[in-house]
Structure formats: structure tokens, C-alpha cells
Tab-separated table of C-alpha atoms in Angstrom:
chain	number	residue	atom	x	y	z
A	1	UNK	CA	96.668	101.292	87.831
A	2	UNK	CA	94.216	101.602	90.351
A	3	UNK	CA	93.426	98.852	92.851
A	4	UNK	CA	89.961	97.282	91.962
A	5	UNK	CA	88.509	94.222	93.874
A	6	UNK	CA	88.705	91.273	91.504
A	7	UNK	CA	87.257	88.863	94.519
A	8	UNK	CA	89.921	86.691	92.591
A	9	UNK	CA	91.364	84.947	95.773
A	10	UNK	CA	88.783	82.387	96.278
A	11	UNK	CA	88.339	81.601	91.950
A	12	UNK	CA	92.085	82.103	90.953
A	13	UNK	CA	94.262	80.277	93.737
A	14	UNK	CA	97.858	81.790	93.285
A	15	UNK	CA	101.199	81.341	95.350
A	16	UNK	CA	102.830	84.780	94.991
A	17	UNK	CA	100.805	87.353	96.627
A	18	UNK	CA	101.759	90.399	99.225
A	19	UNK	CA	99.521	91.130	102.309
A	20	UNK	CA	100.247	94.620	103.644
A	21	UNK	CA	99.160	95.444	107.000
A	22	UNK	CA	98.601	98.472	108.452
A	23	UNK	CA	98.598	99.946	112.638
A	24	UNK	CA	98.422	103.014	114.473
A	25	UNK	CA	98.661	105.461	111.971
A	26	UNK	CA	97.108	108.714	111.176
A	27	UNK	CA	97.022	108.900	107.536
A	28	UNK	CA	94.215	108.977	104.566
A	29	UNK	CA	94.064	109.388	100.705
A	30	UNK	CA	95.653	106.193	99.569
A	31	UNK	CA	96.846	105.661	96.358
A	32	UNK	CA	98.630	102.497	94.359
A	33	UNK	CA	101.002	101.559	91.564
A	34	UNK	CA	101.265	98.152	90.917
A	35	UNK	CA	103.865	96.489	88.111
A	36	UNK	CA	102.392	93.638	88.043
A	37	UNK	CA	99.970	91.469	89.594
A	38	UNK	CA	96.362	93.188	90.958
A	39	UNK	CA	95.070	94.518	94.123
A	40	UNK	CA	92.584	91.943	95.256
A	41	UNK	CA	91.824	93.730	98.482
A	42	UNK	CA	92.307	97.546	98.765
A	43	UNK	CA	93.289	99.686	101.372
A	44	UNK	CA	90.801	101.513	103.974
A	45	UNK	CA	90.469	105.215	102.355
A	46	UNK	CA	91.494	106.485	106.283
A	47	UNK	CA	93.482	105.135	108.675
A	48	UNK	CA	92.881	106.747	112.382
A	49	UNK	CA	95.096	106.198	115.225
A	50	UNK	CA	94.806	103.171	116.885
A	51	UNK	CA	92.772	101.832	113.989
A	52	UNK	CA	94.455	99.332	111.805
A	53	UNK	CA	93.955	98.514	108.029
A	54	UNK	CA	95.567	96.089	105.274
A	55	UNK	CA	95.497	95.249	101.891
A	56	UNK	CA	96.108	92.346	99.690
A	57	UNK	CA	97.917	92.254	96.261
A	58	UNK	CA	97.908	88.858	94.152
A	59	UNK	CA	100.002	87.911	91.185
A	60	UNK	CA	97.938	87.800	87.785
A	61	UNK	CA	97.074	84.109	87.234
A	62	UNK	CA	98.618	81.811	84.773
A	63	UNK	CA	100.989	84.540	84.010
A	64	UNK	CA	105.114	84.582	85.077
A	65	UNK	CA	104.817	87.409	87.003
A	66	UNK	CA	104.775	88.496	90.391
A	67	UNK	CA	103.200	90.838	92.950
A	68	UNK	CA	105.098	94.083	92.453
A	69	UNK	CA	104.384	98.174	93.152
A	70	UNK	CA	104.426	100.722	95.358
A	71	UNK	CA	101.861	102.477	97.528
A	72	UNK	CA	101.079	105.481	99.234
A	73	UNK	CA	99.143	107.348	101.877
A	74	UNK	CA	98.867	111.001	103.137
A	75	UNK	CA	100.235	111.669	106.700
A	76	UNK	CA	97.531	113.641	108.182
A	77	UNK	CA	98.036	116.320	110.737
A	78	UNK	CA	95.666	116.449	113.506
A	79	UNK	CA	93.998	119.420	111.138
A	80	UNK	CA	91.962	117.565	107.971
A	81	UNK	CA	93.765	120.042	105.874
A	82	UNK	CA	97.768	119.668	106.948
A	83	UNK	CA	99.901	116.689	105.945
A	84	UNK	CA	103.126	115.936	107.372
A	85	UNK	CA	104.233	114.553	103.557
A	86	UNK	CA	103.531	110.909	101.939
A	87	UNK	CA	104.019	107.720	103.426
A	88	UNK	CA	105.401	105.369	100.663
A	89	UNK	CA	105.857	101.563	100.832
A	90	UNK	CA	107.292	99.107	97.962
A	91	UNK	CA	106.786	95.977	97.943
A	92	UNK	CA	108.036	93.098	95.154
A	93	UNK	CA	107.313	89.711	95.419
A	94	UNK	CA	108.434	88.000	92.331
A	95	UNK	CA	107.383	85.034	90.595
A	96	UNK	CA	110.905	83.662	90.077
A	97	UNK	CA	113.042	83.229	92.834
A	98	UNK	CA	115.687	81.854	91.203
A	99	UNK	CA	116.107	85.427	89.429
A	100	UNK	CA	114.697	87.630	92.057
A	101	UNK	CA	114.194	87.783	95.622
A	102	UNK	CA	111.871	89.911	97.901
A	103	UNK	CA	112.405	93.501	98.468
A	104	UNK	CA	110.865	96.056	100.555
A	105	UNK	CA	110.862	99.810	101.468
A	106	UNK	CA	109.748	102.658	103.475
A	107	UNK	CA	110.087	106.276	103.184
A	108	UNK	CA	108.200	109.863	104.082
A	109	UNK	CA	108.286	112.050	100.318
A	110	UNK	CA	107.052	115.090	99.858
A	111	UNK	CA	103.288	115.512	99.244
A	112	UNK	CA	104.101	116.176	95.719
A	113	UNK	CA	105.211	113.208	94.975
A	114	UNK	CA	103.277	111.139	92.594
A	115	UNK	CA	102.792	107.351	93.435
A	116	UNK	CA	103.419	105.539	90.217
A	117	UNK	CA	105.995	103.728	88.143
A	118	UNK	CA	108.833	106.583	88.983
A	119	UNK	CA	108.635	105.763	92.359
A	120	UNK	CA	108.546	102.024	92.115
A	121	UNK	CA	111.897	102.300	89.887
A	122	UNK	CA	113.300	105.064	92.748
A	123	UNK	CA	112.301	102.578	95.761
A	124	UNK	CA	113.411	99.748	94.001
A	125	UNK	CA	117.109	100.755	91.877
A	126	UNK	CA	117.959	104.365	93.095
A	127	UNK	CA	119.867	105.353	96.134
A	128	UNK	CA	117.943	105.260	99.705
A	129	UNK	CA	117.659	108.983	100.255
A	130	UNK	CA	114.428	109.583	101.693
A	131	UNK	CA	113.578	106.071	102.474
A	132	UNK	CA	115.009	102.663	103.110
A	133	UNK	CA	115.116	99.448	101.060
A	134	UNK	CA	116.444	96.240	102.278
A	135	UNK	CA	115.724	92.106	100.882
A	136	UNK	CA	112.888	90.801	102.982
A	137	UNK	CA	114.480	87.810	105.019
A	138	UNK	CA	112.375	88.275	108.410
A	139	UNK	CA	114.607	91.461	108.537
A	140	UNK	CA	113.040	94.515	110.203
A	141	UNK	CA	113.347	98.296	108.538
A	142	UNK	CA	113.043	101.581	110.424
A	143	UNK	CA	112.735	104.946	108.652
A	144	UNK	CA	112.581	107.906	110.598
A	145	UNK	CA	110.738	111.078	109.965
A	146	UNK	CA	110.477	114.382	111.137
A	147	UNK	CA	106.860	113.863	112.999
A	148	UNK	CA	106.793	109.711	112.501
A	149	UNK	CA	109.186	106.233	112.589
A	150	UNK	CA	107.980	103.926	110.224
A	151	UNK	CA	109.190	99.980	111.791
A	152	UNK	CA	108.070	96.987	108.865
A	153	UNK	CA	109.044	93.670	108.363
A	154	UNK	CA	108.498	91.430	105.740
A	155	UNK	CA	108.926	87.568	105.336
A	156	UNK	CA	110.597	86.210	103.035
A	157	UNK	CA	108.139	83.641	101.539
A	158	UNK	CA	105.716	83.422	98.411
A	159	UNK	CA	102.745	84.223	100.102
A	160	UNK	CA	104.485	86.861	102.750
A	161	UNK	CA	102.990	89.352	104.700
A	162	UNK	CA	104.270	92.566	105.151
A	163	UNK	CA	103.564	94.725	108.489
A	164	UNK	CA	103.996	98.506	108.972
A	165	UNK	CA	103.688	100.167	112.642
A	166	UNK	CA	103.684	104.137	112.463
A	167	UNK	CA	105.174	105.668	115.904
A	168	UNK	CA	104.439	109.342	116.861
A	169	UNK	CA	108.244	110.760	117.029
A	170	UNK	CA	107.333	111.823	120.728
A	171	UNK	CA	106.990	108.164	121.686
């Protein structure tokens, strides 16, 4: 699915809904799965260093699901035409959380790797091999790279926000 501005938020008040937040990155060419819910506010198509960016995903109204999927950007080498592989983030913020609770992860891929419902089952049941996955309860990830550490955090609330901070391994 590809993230479309609905301009839903102000029209279709909802209490399950994901803010990702972006800083001090160097990456471009974003792209977005989402299970369920709908990208009310979609990511910057770049993302320079020192520049900062975020998006907003919203649960579908007056349906029993939440705000679940996976997204992706390119990590750009200081050349426009060399990428250090894909940044990937999952994010799930059910609707139910007496079933489910909030999960979040962060991993580098290869830049073949396709950002859809594959990698939203990968991030979210398989083994953490090239990224890490943890409930959100104000708990703080770190995945490191082989040119970046990705730090997020992300609360564990219905309408949480979820922060990502992209370090330069020479830091």
C-alpha cells in the first residue's frame, strides 16, 4: 500500500495512531507497507544530515484494527548513486491491548530487500538477525551497522510516538 494523505486527522478523530520521527540521517527513497491502518502524513522523499523528518500513521476509523507496517528508506552514500543498504523500521500499534501490545524494530537489509508484507512478518515473528525487535515500554533499541547506529524509542501508549536518531559509526 502506498502512503496517501487522507487529511483524516482533523475529520476522523482516532486513539491508535503511530508518529515516527526522523533526525540526522542521510537517507532518501522511502517506501511503506502498512497492515493496517493508513498513512495520514508521509515521509519527506530525502532526509539530509542534520535535517529531520516524520510521519504519521492512523488506525482506519470505526474499524478494530490498529496502526501496523513497516517502512523503509535508502542509506545514501555521500555519492547520489551509492547506498550503504536499507534502513527498515516496524512499527505495530494495535487496537486491542488486551491481545496485543506495542512492538518495534530497527535493522540495516540489503538494498534488495523489498519493503512489504514479508518484511513486516520477518520484523515482527522471525528471529532478530539483521535487526532488533523489542515491546515498546519507554525502552530504547540500538542496532548497529557497518557505516550507521540506529538508537529509537517508542512509548508505550495508544497514541505513541516513535523516534529514530541515525549516528555516523565514526561518532
Amino acid at each position: 500500500k502506498h502512503c496517501l494523505p487522507l487529511q483524516a486527522e482533523h475529520k476522523m478523530p482516532t486513539h491508535r495512531q503511530c508518529t515516527i520521527e526522523f533526525e540526522n540521517k542521510y537517507t532518501c527513497f522511502p517506501s511503506v507497507f502498512i497492515k493496517s491502518g493508513f498513512c495520514e502524513k508521509p515521509m519527506p522523499p530525502t532526509i539530509s544530515p542534520s535535517e529531520s523528518g516524520s510521519a504519521l500513521f492512523i488506525k482506519t476509523p470505526k474499524t478494530a484494527c490498529g496502526s501496523v507496517g513497516v517502512l523503509t528508506y535508502d542509506l545514501q552514500k555521500g555519492s547520489k548513486q551509492q547506498y550503504d543498504g536499507k534502513l527498515a523500521i516496524m512499527f505495530s500499534n494495535p487496537y486491542d491491548f488486551n491481545l496485543y501490545s506495542n512492538w518495534f524494530a530497527v535493522g540495516i537489509f540489503d538494498m534488495n530487500k523489498q519493503c512489504d508484507a514479508k518484511l513486516y512478518d520477518e520484523m515482527y515473528n522471525k528471529p532478530e538477525i539483521k535487526f532488533v525487535r523489542s515491546k515498546a515500554k519507554d525502552l530504547s533499541l540500538t542496532h548497529k551497522g557497518e557505516t550507521v547506529t540506529i538508537r529509537a524509542t517508542m512509548s508505550d501508549i495508544f497514541l505513541n510516538v516513535y523516534t529514530q536518531l541515525l549516528v555516523p559509526e565514526t561518532q
